[in-house]
Amino acid sequence: MNYKFWKKKATDPNKKKSKTREWADAIIFAVIAATIIRVFFIEAYTIPTGSMERSLMIGDFLFVSKVNYGARIPMTPVAFPFAHHTMPVTGGKAYWEGVQWKYRRLPGLSDIKRNDVVVFNFPEGDTVALEAQDQNYYNLVRSMGHAAVNSQFTVTSRPVDKRENYIKRCIGIGGDVITIKNGIVSVNGKPEKLVPTGQITYAVQMKSSDVNFAVFTDLGFDINSDISSLGQQNTYQFVGTEEMMAEVKKLDFVLSVQEDTAPADYADISVFPQDKNRTWNVDNLGPITVPKKGWTVKLDSVTMPMYERAIRIYEGNKLEKSADGWLINGQKADTYTFKMDYYWMMGDNRHNSLDSRFFGFVPEDHVVGKALFIWMSVRDQGSFFSKIRWSRIFKGIH
């Protein structure tokens, strides 16, 4: 055989690829293309909890834009495609922490605005007890003690972009002063009404015990989850929107309807900043100033419970208490100037939401993107077609 001819034939660019090679090339291309779209343009999410009801419902599937606020460059670039933090089937980490990039973000179409619905990484998700991932590690430590938690659970750390994804409504941006009084949120002294699709709890007293609760189904209530007895005569707890409760008030067998909020003198130590010296709860809190890039705060016993975690964890400083004040990176400091913008996020289901009232500020490097619209919504019961909430398909998020 002529060697030159054989060599030319073996390297002939017109030679057809094998079926296996074609499939492999197609799969590699699809994975790369889908990853680029997912990281830099748009990503699909699902709503697993009721913290945003009735704005967003369990079973809603969303598209979240990375373009609106500017796509975040991956901070943990070496990761298994399409897995967030845990490998499917086998478990274990779906990423490698050997390569870590600094926080950077591409230019976006706009800044985060108040009332935007935002997806972000859970700020207190830096440390996780793997056997109790549905519980906040820091709450476990507060209730059980550090030694007990670390001996009973497998504790691991997660980089910013591999922490759990949360979705809430942005109530305050950097520089805003947030106050909550009797369940009403005020931003910079101006009361902000709950969005029409948001809901809270109400105490409803009936005129008698003879009530046909099926009536409330027609008003949009789920009588199994939205209505429960308060243990008082003919009094029930309702969870609903302002519009729904206005209809309840009109019913001739209803005696009274009142918002069921916590009293102002009730102290809830689980509420941010978990400070025993503050009489705060989910319905009465603040004032709190949301940090802004370039804003300088005085460091003292009043401010440090609110800003210590942001200074130490989110902005990466070594923070120590000294006999006469605070040391930041070994230097005495009476003030601190923030390097990032922060946000105050809250769920629309105000009495059933783990949000900034518990974990505090959301740093800008935790922001994933803006929720755009619902592309599918599915109930957990019924036949295939009855499960689909047809009225919510391609519904915009406001």
CSV table of C-alpha atoms in Angstrom, one decimal:
chain,number,residue,atom,x,y,z
A,1,MET,CA,0.0,0.0,0.0
A,2,ASN,CA,1.2,3.5,-0.8
A,3,TYR,CA,2.0,5.1,2.5
A,4,LYS,CA,1.3,8.7,1.4
A,5,PHE,CA,-2.2,7.6,0.1
A,6,TRP,CA,-3.0,5.8,3.3
A,7,LYS,CA,-2.0,8.8,5.4
A,8,LYS,CA,-4.1,11.2,3.3
A,9,LYS,CA,-7.1,8.9,3.5
A,10,ALA,CA,-6.8,8.6,7.3
A,11,THR,CA,-6.8,12.3,7.8
A,12,ASP,CA,-9.4,13.2,5.1
A,13,PRO,CA,-11.6,16.0,6.5
A,14,ASN,CA,-14.5,14.7,4.4
A,15,LYS,CA,-14.6,11.4,6.2
A,16,LYS,CA,-17.9,10.8,8.1
A,17,LYS,CA,-17.9,10.7,11.9
A,18,SER,CA,-19.2,7.6,13.6
A,19,LYS,CA,-22.7,7.7,15.1
A,20,THR,CA,-21.1,7.5,18.6
A,21,ARG,CA,-18.9,10.5,17.8
A,22,GLU,CA,-21.8,12.5,16.5
A,23,TRP,CA,-23.9,11.8,19.6
A,24,ALA,CA,-21.0,12.6,21.9
A,25,ASP,CA,-20.3,15.9,20.0
A,26,ALA,CA,-24.1,16.8,20.1
A,27,ILE,CA,-24.3,16.1,23.9
A,28,ILE,CA,-21.2,18.1,24.7
A,29,PHE,CA,-22.4,21.0,22.6
A,30,ALA,CA,-25.9,20.9,24.2
A,31,VAL,CA,-24.4,20.8,27.8
A,32,ILE,CA,-22.1,23.8,27.0
A,33,ALA,CA,-24.8,25.8,25.4
A,34,ALA,CA,-27.4,25.1,28.2
A,35,THR,CA,-24.8,25.9,30.8
A,36,ILE,CA,-24.0,29.3,29.2
A,37,ILE,CA,-27.7,30.1,29.0
A,38,ARG,CA,-28.3,29.0,32.6
A,39,VAL,CA,-25.3,30.9,34.0
A,40,PHE,CA,-25.6,34.1,32.0
A,41,PHE,CA,-29.1,34.5,30.7
A,42,ILE,CA,-32.1,32.7,32.1
A,43,GLU,CA,-32.7,29.8,34.5
A,44,ALA,CA,-35.7,27.7,35.5
A,45,TYR,CA,-36.8,27.5,39.2
A,46,THR,CA,-39.6,25.9,41.1
A,47,ILE,CA,-41.4,27.2,44.2
A,48,PRO,CA,-41.1,24.6,47.0
A,49,THR,CA,-42.7,26.5,49.9
A,50,GLY,CA,-45.6,28.8,50.6
A,51,SER,CA,-43.6,31.8,51.8
A,52,MET,CA,-44.7,33.9,48.8
A,53,GLU,CA,-48.3,32.9,48.6
A,54,ARG,CA,-50.6,34.0,47.0
A,55,SER,CA,-48.2,35.8,44.7
A,56,LEU,CA,-46.3,32.6,44.0
A,57,MET,CA,-47.7,29.2,44.8
A,58,ILE,CA,-46.2,25.8,45.6
A,59,GLY,CA,-45.8,24.1,42.2
A,60,ASP,CA,-45.2,27.3,40.2
A,61,PHE,CA,-42.3,26.9,37.7
A,62,LEU,CA,-40.5,30.2,37.0
A,63,PHE,CA,-38.0,31.7,34.6
A,64,VAL,CA,-35.5,33.9,36.4
A,65,SER,CA,-33.5,36.4,34.4
A,66,LYS,CA,-29.7,36.7,35.0
A,67,VAL,CA,-29.6,39.7,32.6
A,68,ASN,CA,-31.7,42.2,34.5
A,69,TYR,CA,-29.3,42.7,37.4
A,70,GLY,CA,-26.2,41.5,35.5
A,71,ALA,CA,-25.1,37.9,35.4
A,72,ARG,CA,-22.9,36.8,38.3
A,73,ILE,CA,-19.6,35.3,37.1
A,74,PRO,CA,-19.4,31.8,38.7
A,75,MET,CA,-17.6,31.9,42.0
A,76,THR,CA,-17.1,28.2,42.1
A,77,PRO,CA,-16.5,27.4,38.4
A,78,VAL,CA,-15.7,23.7,38.7
A,79,ALA,CA,-19.0,22.0,39.2
A,80,PHE,CA,-21.1,19.1,37.8
A,81,PRO,CA,-23.5,20.5,35.1
A,82,PHE,CA,-27.1,21.3,36.2
A,83,ALA,CA,-26.5,20.2,39.8
A,84,HIS,CA,-26.6,23.0,42.4
A,85,HIS,CA,-24.7,21.8,45.5
A,86,THR,CA,-25.4,18.0,45.8
A,87,MET,CA,-24.8,15.2,43.3
A,88,PRO,CA,-27.9,13.4,42.1
A,89,VAL,CA,-28.3,9.8,43.2
A,90,THR,CA,-24.9,9.5,44.9
A,91,GLY,CA,-25.1,12.6,47.1
A,92,GLY,CA,-21.9,14.4,48.0
A,93,LYS,CA,-20.7,17.8,46.7
A,94,ALA,CA,-21.5,18.6,43.1
A,95,TYR,CA,-18.6,21.2,43.0
A,96,TRP,CA,-14.9,21.5,43.7
A,97,GLU,CA,-13.7,24.3,46.0
A,98,GLY,CA,-10.1,24.0,44.8
A,99,VAL,CA,-10.8,26.9,42.4
A,100,GLN,CA,-12.6,30.0,43.9
A,101,TRP,CA,-13.1,33.2,42.0
A,102,LYS,CA,-13.8,36.6,43.5
A,103,TYR,CA,-17.3,38.1,43.2
A,104,ARG,CA,-17.8,39.8,39.8
A,105,ARG,CA,-21.0,40.7,38.0
A,106,LEU,CA,-21.6,41.7,34.4
A,107,PRO,CA,-23.4,45.0,33.6
A,108,GLY,CA,-27.2,44.6,34.0
A,109,LEU,CA,-30.2,46.3,32.6
A,110,SER,CA,-31.2,47.8,36.0
A,111,ASP,CA,-30.5,47.8,39.7
A,112,ILE,CA,-32.7,46.0,42.2
A,113,LYS,CA,-35.7,48.0,42.9
A,114,ARG,CA,-38.2,47.9,45.8
A,115,ASN,CA,-40.9,45.3,45.3
A,116,ASP,CA,-38.9,43.3,42.8
A,117,VAL,CA,-39.2,39.5,43.3
A,118,VAL,CA,-35.6,38.3,43.6
A,119,VAL,CA,-33.9,34.9,43.7
A,120,PHE,CA,-30.8,34.9,46.0
A,121,ASN,CA,-28.5,32.5,47.9
A,122,PHE,CA,-29.5,31.9,51.5
A,123,PRO,CA,-27.2,34.2,53.5
A,124,GLU,CA,-26.9,31.9,56.5
A,125,GLY,CA,-26.4,28.9,54.3
A,126,ASP,CA,-22.6,29.1,54.6
A,127,THR,CA,-22.7,26.3,57.2
A,128,VAL,CA,-25.0,23.3,56.9
A,129,ALA,CA,-25.9,20.3,59.1
A,130,LEU,CA,-26.4,17.7,56.3
A,131,GLU,CA,-28.8,15.5,58.2
A,132,ALA,CA,-31.0,18.5,59.0
A,133,GLN,CA,-30.7,20.6,55.9
A,134,ASP,CA,-34.3,21.9,56.4
A,135,GLN,CA,-33.2,23.7,59.5
A,136,ASN,CA,-30.9,26.7,59.8
A,137,TYR,CA,-27.6,25.6,61.3
A,138,TYR,CA,-27.3,28.7,63.4
A,139,ASN,CA,-30.7,28.1,64.9
A,140,LEU,CA,-29.6,24.6,65.8
A,141,VAL,CA,-26.6,26.0,67.5
A,142,ARG,CA,-28.6,28.5,69.4
A,143,SER,CA,-31.0,25.8,70.7
A,144,MET,CA,-28.6,22.8,71.1
A,145,GLY,CA,-25.2,24.4,71.5
A,146,HIS,CA,-22.2,24.3,69.1
A,147,ALA,CA,-20.7,21.1,70.5
A,148,ALA,CA,-23.9,19.1,70.4
A,149,VAL,CA,-24.7,20.1,66.8
A,150,ASN,CA,-21.2,19.3,65.6
A,151,SER,CA,-21.2,16.0,67.3
A,152,GLN,CA,-24.6,14.8,66.2
A,153,PHE,CA,-24.6,16.1,62.6
A,154,THR,CA,-22.2,16.1,59.7
A,155,VAL,CA,-21.4,19.8,59.3
A,156,THR,CA,-20.1,21.3,56.1
A,157,SER,CA,-19.5,24.7,54.6
A,158,ARG,CA,-20.7,26.0,51.2
A,159,PRO,CA,-19.5,28.8,49.0
A,160,VAL,CA,-21.8,31.7,48.2
A,161,ASP,CA,-23.0,30.5,44.9
A,162,LYS,CA,-23.7,27.0,46.1
A,163,ARG,CA,-26.0,27.9,49.0
A,164,GLU,CA,-29.7,27.2,48.8
A,165,ASN,CA,-31.8,29.4,46.5
A,166,TYR,CA,-34.5,31.6,48.1
A,167,ILE,CA,-37.1,33.8,46.5
A,168,LYS,CA,-38.6,36.8,48.2
A,169,ARG,CA,-39.7,40.3,47.5
A,170,CYS,CA,-37.2,43.2,47.9
A,171,ILE,CA,-38.7,45.5,50.6
A,172,GLY,CA,-35.6,47.7,51.1
A,173,ILE,CA,-32.5,48.6,49.2
A,174,GLY,CA,-29.1,49.9,50.5
A,175,GLY,CA,-29.6,53.0,52.7
A,176,ASP,CA,-33.3,52.4,53.4
A,177,VAL,CA,-34.5,52.5,57.0
A,178,ILE,CA,-36.9,49.6,57.7
A,179,THR,CA,-39.5,49.6,60.5
A,180,ILE,CA,-42.3,47.1,61.2
A,181,LYS,CA,-45.1,48.1,63.5
A,182,ASN,CA,-48.2,46.0,64.1
A,183,GLY,CA,-47.4,44.1,61.0
A,184,ILE,CA,-47.2,47.2,58.8
A,185,VAL,CA,-43.8,47.7,57.1
A,186,SER,CA,-42.5,51.3,56.7
A,187,VAL,CA,-39.6,52.2,54.5
A,188,ASN,CA,-38.0,55.5,55.3
A,189,GLY,CA,-41.0,56.4,57.4
A,190,LYS,CA,-43.5,55.7,54.7
A,191,PRO,CA,-45.9,52.8,55.2
A,192,GLU,CA,-45.8,50.2,52.5
A,193,LYS,CA,-48.9,48.1,52.0
A,194,LEU,CA,-48.7,44.4,51.4
A,195,VAL,CA,-49.1,43.7,47.7
A,196,PRO,CA,-52.6,42.6,46.8
A,197,THR,CA,-51.6,39.0,46.3
A,198,GLY,CA,-49.8,38.9,49.7
A,199,GLN,CA,-51.5,37.4,52.8
A,200,ILE,CA,-51.3,37.5,56.6
A,201,THR,CA,-53.2,35.8,59.4
A,202,TYR,CA,-56.5,37.0,60.8
A,203,ALA,CA,-58.6,36.1,63.9
A,204,VAL,CA,-62.2,35.6,62.7
A,205,GLN,CA,-65.0,35.2,65.3
A,206,MET,CA,-68.3,33.6,64.1
A,207,LYS,CA,-71.7,34.4,65.6
A,208,SER,CA,-72.3,30.7,66.3
A,209,SER,CA,-70.7,27.3,66.0
A,210,ASP,CA,-73.1,26.4,63.1
A,211,VAL,CA,-70.9,27.4,60.1
A,212,ASN,CA,-70.8,25.9,56.7
A,213,PHE,CA,-67.1,26.1,55.9
A,214,ALA,CA,-67.7,25.1,52.3
A,215,VAL,CA,-68.7,28.8,51.7
A,216,PHE,CA,-65.0,29.8,52.2
A,217,THR,CA,-63.9,27.5,49.4
A,218,ASP,CA,-65.8,29.7,46.9
A,219,LEU,CA,-63.8,32.7,48.3
A,220,GLY,CA,-60.5,31.0,47.5
A,221,PHE,CA,-59.6,29.5,50.8
A,222,ASP,CA,-58.3,26.0,51.3
A,223,ILE,CA,-60.3,25.0,54.4
A,224,ASN,CA,-57.7,22.3,55.3
A,225,SER,CA,-54.7,24.7,55.4
A,226,ASP,CA,-56.0,28.3,55.5
A,227,ILE,CA,-58.5,27.9,58.3
A,228,SER,CA,-57.8,26.5,61.8
A,229,SER,CA,-59.4,26.8,65.3
A,230,LEU,CA,-57.8,29.3,67.7
A,231,GLY,CA,-59.1,27.3,70.7
A,232,GLN,CA,-61.5,30.1,71.6
A,233,GLN,CA,-65.3,29.9,71.3
A,234,ASN,CA,-66.3,30.2,67.6
A,235,THR,CA,-63.0,31.9,66.8
A,236,TYR,CA,-60.7,30.7,63.9
A,237,GLN,CA,-57.4,31.7,62.4
A,238,PHE,CA,-57.7,32.6,58.6
A,239,VAL,CA,-54.8,33.0,56.3
A,240,GLY,CA,-55.7,35.2,53.3
A,241,THR,CA,-55.3,38.3,51.3
A,242,GLU,CA,-56.9,41.7,52.2
A,243,GLU,CA,-59.4,41.2,49.3
A,244,MET,CA,-60.4,37.7,50.5
A,245,MET,CA,-60.9,38.9,54.1
A,246,ALA,CA,-63.0,41.8,52.9
A,247,GLU,CA,-65.4,39.2,51.5
A,248,VAL,CA,-65.3,37.3,54.7
A,249,LYS,CA,-66.4,40.4,56.6
A,250,LYS,CA,-69.5,40.7,54.5
A,251,LEU,CA,-70.8,37.3,55.5
A,252,ASP,CA,-73.8,37.6,57.9
A,253,PHE,CA,-72.6,34.8,60.3
A,254,VAL,CA,-69.2,36.5,60.8
A,255,LEU,CA,-69.0,38.7,64.0
A,256,SER,CA,-65.6,40.2,63.6
A,257,VAL,CA,-62.3,40.0,61.6
A,258,GLN,CA,-59.0,41.3,63.1
A,259,GLU,CA,-55.4,41.0,62.0
A,260,ASP,CA,-53.7,38.5,64.2
A,261,THR,CA,-50.3,40.2,64.9
A,262,ALA,CA,-47.9,39.8,67.7
A,263,PRO,CA,-48.1,42.4,70.6
A,264,ALA,CA,-45.4,45.1,70.6
A,265,ASP,CA,-44.1,44.1,74.0
A,266,TYR,CA,-43.5,40.4,73.0
A,267,ALA,CA,-39.8,39.6,72.5
A,268,ASP,CA,-38.9,36.9,70.0
A,269,ILE,CA,-35.2,36.0,70.3
A,270,SER,CA,-35.3,34.1,66.9
A,271,VAL,CA,-35.9,37.4,65.1
A,272,PHE,CA,-32.9,39.3,63.7
A,273,PRO,CA,-30.5,40.2,65.1
A,274,GLN,CA,-31.2,37.6,67.9
A,275,ASP,CA,-30.4,40.3,70.5
A,276,LYS,CA,-31.8,39.8,74.0
A,277,ASN,CA,-31.8,43.6,74.6
A,278,ARG,CA,-34.3,44.2,71.8
A,279,THR,CA,-38.1,43.6,72.2
A,280,TRP,CA,-38.6,42.7,68.6
A,281,ASN,CA,-40.8,40.2,66.8
A,282,VAL,CA,-42.0,39.5,63.3
A,283,ASP,CA,-44.7,42.2,63.5
A,284,ASN,CA,-42.8,44.8,65.5
A,285,LEU,CA,-39.2,45.4,64.5
A,286,GLY,CA,-36.7,48.2,63.8
A,287,PRO,CA,-35.7,50.7,62.9
A,288,ILE,CA,-32.9,49.1,60.9
A,289,THR,CA,-30.7,50.8,58.3
A,290,VAL,CA,-29.9,48.6,55.4
A,291,PRO,CA,-26.2,48.9,54.6
A,292,LYS,CA,-25.1,50.5,51.4
A,293,LYS,CA,-21.8,50.5,49.6
A,294,GLY,CA,-19.8,53.4,51.0
A,295,TRP,CA,-22.0,53.9,54.1
A,296,THR,CA,-20.1,54.2,57.3
A,297,VAL,CA,-21.6,52.9,60.6
A,298,LYS,CA,-20.4,53.6,64.1
A,299,LEU,CA,-19.4,50.5,65.9
A,300,ASP,CA,-20.9,50.2,69.4
A,301,SER,CA,-23.2,47.9,71.5
A,302,VAL,CA,-26.3,49.1,69.7
A,303,THR,CA,-25.1,48.6,66.1
A,304,MET,CA,-22.8,45.6,66.3
A,305,PRO,CA,-25.6,43.0,66.8
A,306,MET,CA,-27.1,44.1,63.5
A,307,TYR,CA,-23.9,44.5,61.4
A,308,GLU,CA,-21.3,42.1,62.9
A,309,ARG,CA,-22.1,39.3,60.6
A,310,ALA,CA,-22.1,41.5,57.5
A,311,ILE,CA,-18.7,42.9,58.5
A,312,ARG,CA,-17.1,39.6,59.5
A,313,ILE,CA,-18.7,36.9,57.2
A,314,TYR,CA,-20.1,38.7,54.1
A,315,GLU,CA,-17.2,41.2,53.7
A,316,GLY,CA,-14.5,38.9,54.9
A,317,ASN,CA,-12.9,40.8,57.8
A,318,LYS,CA,-11.3,39.5,60.9
A,319,LEU,CA,-13.4,41.1,63.6
A,320,GLU,CA,-12.4,40.9,67.3
A,321,LYS,CA,-13.8,42.5,70.5
A,322,SER,CA,-11.1,44.2,72.5
A,323,ALA,CA,-11.1,45.7,76.0
A,324,ASP,CA,-11.7,49.2,74.7
A,325,GLY,CA,-13.7,48.6,71.5
A,326,TRP,CA,-13.3,46.6,68.3
A,327,LEU,CA,-10.4,45.4,66.1
A,328,ILE,CA,-10.9,45.0,62.4
A,329,ASN,CA,-8.1,43.0,60.7
A,330,GLY,CA,-6.0,43.7,63.8
A,331,GLN,CA,-6.6,47.5,63.7
A,332,LYS,CA,-8.6,49.4,66.3
A,333,ALA,CA,-11.8,50.7,64.6
A,334,ASP,CA,-14.6,52.9,65.8
A,335,THR,CA,-16.4,52.9,62.4
A,336,TYR,CA,-16.8,50.6,59.4
A,337,THR,CA,-17.5,51.5,55.8
A,338,PHE,CA,-19.3,48.9,53.8
A,339,LYS,CA,-18.0,47.5,50.5
A,340,MET,CA,-21.2,46.1,49.1
A,341,ASP,CA,-24.9,47.0,48.8
A,342,TYR,CA,-27.4,45.0,50.9
A,343,TYR,CA,-31.1,44.3,50.6
A,344,TRP,CA,-34.0,43.6,53.0
A,345,MET,CA,-36.1,40.7,51.6
A,346,MET,CA,-39.5,39.5,52.8
A,347,GLY,CA,-42.1,36.9,51.8
A,348,ASP,CA,-45.6,37.9,50.7
A,349,ASN,CA,-47.0,35.3,53.1
A,350,ARG,CA,-46.0,37.4,56.0
A,351,HIS,CA,-46.7,35.0,58.9
A,352,ASN,CA,-45.3,32.0,57.1
A,353,SER,CA,-42.0,33.2,55.7
A,354,LEU,CA,-38.3,32.7,56.6
A,355,ASP,CA,-36.9,36.1,55.5
A,356,SER,CA,-34.8,39.1,56.5
A,357,ARG,CA,-36.8,39.3,59.8
A,358,PHE,CA,-34.8,36.2,60.8
A,359,PHE,CA,-31.6,36.1,58.7
A,360,GLY,CA,-31.0,39.8,58.2
A,361,PHE,CA,-29.5,41.5,55.2
A,362,VAL,CA,-28.9,39.9,51.8
A,363,PRO,CA,-25.5,41.0,50.3
A,364,GLU,CA,-25.3,41.9,46.6
A,365,ASP,CA,-23.0,39.0,45.9
A,366,HIS,CA,-25.8,36.6,46.9
A,367,VAL,CA,-28.2,37.9,44.3
A,368,VAL,CA,-29.0,35.4,41.6
A,369,GLY,CA,-31.5,37.1,39.4
A,370,LYS,CA,-35.0,38.6,38.9
A,371,ALA,CA,-38.1,36.4,38.7
A,372,LEU,CA,-39.8,37.2,35.3
A,373,PHE,CA,-42.8,34.9,34.7
A,374,ILE,CA,-44.5,31.5,35.5
A,375,TRP,CA,-44.2,29.1,32.6
A,376,MET,CA,-46.0,26.2,34.4
A,377,SER,CA,-48.0,25.7,37.6
A,378,VAL,CA,-49.0,22.3,39.0
A,379,ARG,CA,-51.1,21.3,42.0
A,380,ASP,CA,-50.1,18.2,44.0
A,381,GLN,CA,-53.4,16.5,43.6
A,382,GLY,CA,-55.8,15.6,40.8
A,383,SER,CA,-55.6,14.0,37.4
A,384,PHE,CA,-53.0,15.1,34.9
A,385,PHE,CA,-55.0,17.9,33.3
A,386,SER,CA,-56.8,19.0,36.5
A,387,LYS,CA,-53.4,19.3,38.3
A,388,ILE,CA,-52.3,22.1,35.9
A,389,ARG,CA,-53.3,25.7,37.0
A,390,TRP,CA,-54.0,26.9,33.5
A,391,SER,CA,-54.7,30.5,34.6
A,392,ARG,CA,-51.1,30.8,35.9
A,393,ILE,CA,-49.3,29.6,32.8
A,394,PHE,CA,-47.1,32.4,31.3
A,395,LYS,CA,-48.3,34.8,34.1
A,396,GLY,CA,-46.0,37.7,34.8
A,397,ILE,CA,-44.5,38.3,38.3
A,398,HIS,CA,-45.1,41.7,39.7
